[in-house]
Amino acid sequence: MQAKEFKVKWGMAIDIDKCTGCGACMVACQAENNLSPIEDASNKIKVMNWLVVYELSNKKPFPEHDVAYLPRPCQQCGTPPCVSVCPVIATDKNEEGGIVSQIYPRCIGCRYCMAACPYHARYFNWLDPVWPEGMEKALTPDVSVRPRGVVEKCSFCHHRFMMAKDKAIVEGRDPEALADGEYVTSCTEACPNGAIVFGDLNNPDHQVYELARSKYASRLLERLHADTQVYYISRREWVRRQLDNYLDNEKVKG
């Protein structure tokens, strides 16, 4: 399947060596996208996290032991397997920017997309959203609250993209030529170490352009050829090796 080309391609470069696993990105994502807390957050089937931070280990004993943290949002595949399996076109990849959309009113909850996603980045909403008293007043007004029975996913904070484009139009600028930093996701904004960089992968004026072309950059399960728009950077070979299923005798780039 050939990836559709876009003039603007929003993407992310995550420096794993800078990530401390603090979880600020997860919290920011939850708050920004109106993800309600559930009573038992240890229930991995019913908890909703559009972005999850995984711990990686080199599995060596002290003193060679080393760990790394891998934030995993939707990878925004260039050839998204979730799109081709959806029977009601509730998920699509056609808008300029290359963000895989999720249209909740169309979703029938069949979960084919969840089965097709190799990154487990989609979540079925088992419960109607309920917030502790008073917290409902702090919901993000530009993000719809989803009912139970639909599949949800990271949207690269699409509402922020819409706001940035509206601002450019009002100011008489080209909404398809946003400056670096004019549109960023909530996780990017919240990261205290600057480990997450967001921008246009096709624009040399954006920082993410160079980062994605670093010799230390690679993509999760790259050999699936999903052409994802999220890049991971690490100078540690064992980390890059764990991003895909490398055999012991295979070399990794970088």
PDB file of C-alpha atoms in Angstrom, residues 44-140:
ATOM      1  CA  LYS A  44      -5.726  -2.229  31.776  1.00  0.00           C
ATOM      2  CA  ILE A  45      -8.760  -3.260  29.729  1.00  0.00           C
ATOM      3  CA  LYS A  46     -10.994  -0.376  30.720  1.00  0.00           C
ATOM      4  CA  VAL A  47      -8.534   2.419  31.471  1.00  0.00           C
ATOM      5  CA  MET A  48      -8.201   5.037  28.717  1.00  0.00           C
ATOM      6  CA  ASN A  49      -4.705   6.356  27.947  1.00  0.00           C
ATOM      7  CA  TRP A  50      -4.172   7.800  24.495  1.00  0.00           C
ATOM      8  CA  LEU A  51      -0.473   8.101  25.352  1.00  0.00           C
ATOM      9  CA  VAL A  52       1.372   5.489  27.430  1.00  0.00           C
ATOM     10  CA  VAL A  53       4.965   5.622  28.724  1.00  0.00           C
ATOM     11  CA  TYR A  54       6.649   2.205  28.644  1.00  0.00           C
ATOM     12  CA  GLU A  55       9.792   1.264  30.549  1.00  0.00           C
ATOM     13  CA  LEU A  56      12.563  -0.444  28.600  1.00  0.00           C
ATOM     14  CA  SER A  57      15.489  -2.320  30.156  1.00  0.00           C
ATOM     15  CA  ASN A  58      18.728  -3.701  28.789  1.00  0.00           C
ATOM     16  CA  LYS A  59      18.162  -6.645  31.155  1.00  0.00           C
ATOM     17  CA  LYS A  60      21.780  -6.584  32.351  1.00  0.00           C
ATOM     18  CA  PRO A  61      22.731  -6.913  36.034  1.00  0.00           C
ATOM     19  CA  PHE A  62      24.253  -4.053  38.031  1.00  0.00           C
ATOM     20  CA  PRO A  63      26.445  -2.132  37.269  1.00  0.00           C
ATOM     21  CA  GLU A  64      25.667  -2.429  33.523  1.00  0.00           C
ATOM     22  CA  HIS A  65      21.927  -2.192  34.143  1.00  0.00           C
ATOM     23  CA  ASP A  66      20.227   0.580  32.194  1.00  0.00           C
ATOM     24  CA  VAL A  67      16.624   1.695  31.621  1.00  0.00           C
ATOM     25  CA  ALA A  68      14.852   3.983  29.181  1.00  0.00           C
ATOM     26  CA  TYR A  69      11.320   5.317  28.829  1.00  0.00           C
ATOM     27  CA  LEU A  70       9.294   5.247  25.643  1.00  0.00           C
ATOM     28  CA  PRO A  71       6.226   7.504  25.316  1.00  0.00           C
ATOM     29  CA  ARG A  72       3.829   5.927  22.788  1.00  0.00           C
ATOM     30  CA  PRO A  73       1.068   8.025  21.232  1.00  0.00           C
ATOM     31  CA  CYS A  74      -0.731   6.962  18.035  1.00  0.00           C
ATOM     32  CA  GLN A  75       2.058   6.613  15.490  1.00  0.00           C
ATOM     33  CA  GLN A  76      -0.037   8.256  12.714  1.00  0.00           C
ATOM     34  CA  CYS A  77       0.934   5.634  10.124  1.00  0.00           C
ATOM     35  CA  GLY A  78       1.420   6.678   6.515  1.00  0.00           C
ATOM     36  CA  THR A  79      -0.304   3.447   5.534  1.00  0.00           C
ATOM     37  CA  PRO A  80      -2.627   2.984   8.527  1.00  0.00           C
ATOM     38  CA  PRO A  81      -3.946  -0.578   8.818  1.00  0.00           C
ATOM     39  CA  CYS A  82      -6.803   0.712  11.003  1.00  0.00           C
ATOM     40  CA  VAL A  83      -8.234   2.713   8.090  1.00  0.00           C
ATOM     41  CA  SER A  84      -8.495  -0.127   5.605  1.00  0.00           C
ATOM     42  CA  VAL A  85     -10.385  -2.418   8.028  1.00  0.00           C
ATOM     43  CA  CYS A  86     -12.974   0.102   9.243  1.00  0.00           C
ATOM     44  CA  PRO A  87     -16.356  -0.897   7.714  1.00  0.00           C
ATOM     45  CA  VAL A  88     -17.985   2.523   8.268  1.00  0.00           C
ATOM     46  CA  ILE A  89     -15.102   4.907   7.420  1.00  0.00           C
ATOM     47  CA  ALA A  90     -14.998   6.133  11.013  1.00  0.00           C
ATOM     48  CA  THR A  91     -11.231   6.493  10.703  1.00  0.00           C
ATOM     49  CA  ASP A  92      -9.496   8.082   7.759  1.00  0.00           C
ATOM     50  CA  LYS A  93      -6.259   9.704   6.586  1.00  0.00           C
ATOM     51  CA  ASN A  94      -7.012  12.338   3.991  1.00  0.00           C
ATOM     52  CA  GLU A  95      -6.748  15.730   5.657  1.00  0.00           C
ATOM     53  CA  GLU A  96      -3.690  17.852   4.870  1.00  0.00           C
ATOM     54  CA  GLY A  97      -1.215  17.214   7.679  1.00  0.00           C
ATOM     55  CA  GLY A  98      -1.452  13.435   7.573  1.00  0.00           C
ATOM     56  CA  ILE A  99      -3.221  12.963  10.915  1.00  0.00           C
ATOM     57  CA  VAL A 100      -5.275   9.759  11.152  1.00  0.00           C
ATOM     58  CA  SER A 101      -8.754  10.934  12.094  1.00  0.00           C
ATOM     59  CA  GLN A 102     -11.326   9.236  14.299  1.00  0.00           C
ATOM     60  CA  ILE A 103     -14.957  10.224  13.672  1.00  0.00           C
ATOM     61  CA  TYR A 104     -16.778   9.148  16.821  1.00  0.00           C
ATOM     62  CA  PRO A 105     -20.426   9.516  15.637  1.00  0.00           C
ATOM     63  CA  ARG A 106     -19.681   7.027  12.844  1.00  0.00           C
ATOM     64  CA  CYS A 107     -17.937   4.414  15.018  1.00  0.00           C
ATOM     65  CA  ILE A 108     -20.013   1.287  15.646  1.00  0.00           C
ATOM     66  CA  GLY A 109     -17.550  -0.186  18.145  1.00  0.00           C
ATOM     67  CA  CYS A 110     -16.664  -3.281  16.106  1.00  0.00           C
ATOM     68  CA  ARG A 111     -12.991  -2.875  17.183  1.00  0.00           C
ATOM     69  CA  TYR A 112     -11.533  -4.128  13.892  1.00  0.00           C
ATOM     70  CA  CYS A 113      -9.202  -1.107  14.017  1.00  0.00           C
ATOM     71  CA  MET A 114      -7.910  -2.156  17.433  1.00  0.00           C
ATOM     72  CA  ALA A 115      -7.082  -5.607  16.133  1.00  0.00           C
ATOM     73  CA  ALA A 116      -5.335  -4.129  13.093  1.00  0.00           C
ATOM     74  CA  CYS A 117      -3.197  -1.577  14.976  1.00  0.00           C
ATOM     75  CA  PRO A 118       0.288  -3.038  15.567  1.00  0.00           C
ATOM     76  CA  TYR A 119       1.013  -0.399  18.226  1.00  0.00           C
ATOM     77  CA  HIS A 120      -2.028  -1.040  20.492  1.00  0.00           C
ATOM     78  CA  ALA A 121      -2.692   2.688  20.307  1.00  0.00           C
ATOM     79  CA  ARG A 122      -6.482   2.439  20.092  1.00  0.00           C
ATOM     80  CA  TYR A 123      -8.831   2.065  23.038  1.00  0.00           C
ATOM     81  CA  PHE A 124     -12.428   0.907  23.320  1.00  0.00           C
ATOM     82  CA  ASN A 125     -14.547   3.051  25.584  1.00  0.00           C
ATOM     83  CA  TRP A 126     -16.314   0.604  27.905  1.00  0.00           C
ATOM     84  CA  LEU A 127     -17.746   3.202  30.272  1.00  0.00           C
ATOM     85  CA  ASP A 128     -19.680   6.445  30.047  1.00  0.00           C
ATOM     86  CA  PRO A 129     -17.328   9.245  31.130  1.00  0.00           C
ATOM     87  CA  VAL A 130     -17.829  10.435  34.711  1.00  0.00           C
ATOM     88  CA  TRP A 131     -15.704  13.111  36.391  1.00  0.00           C
ATOM     89  CA  PRO A 132     -15.339  13.811  40.106  1.00  0.00           C
ATOM     90  CA  GLU A 133     -17.640  16.654  41.184  1.00  0.00           C
ATOM     91  CA  GLY A 134     -16.359  19.979  39.945  1.00  0.00           C
ATOM     92  CA  MET A 135     -13.827  18.548  37.512  1.00  0.00           C
ATOM     93  CA  GLU A 136     -16.365  18.618  34.679  1.00  0.00           C
ATOM     94  CA  LYS A 137     -16.079  22.426  34.763  1.00  0.00           C
ATOM     95  CA  ALA A 138     -12.467  22.162  33.612  1.00  0.00           C
ATOM     96  CA  LEU A 139     -13.109  20.167  30.428  1.00  0.00           C
ATOM     97  CA  THR A 140     -11.529  21.363  27.201  1.00  0.00           C
TER      98      THR A 140
END
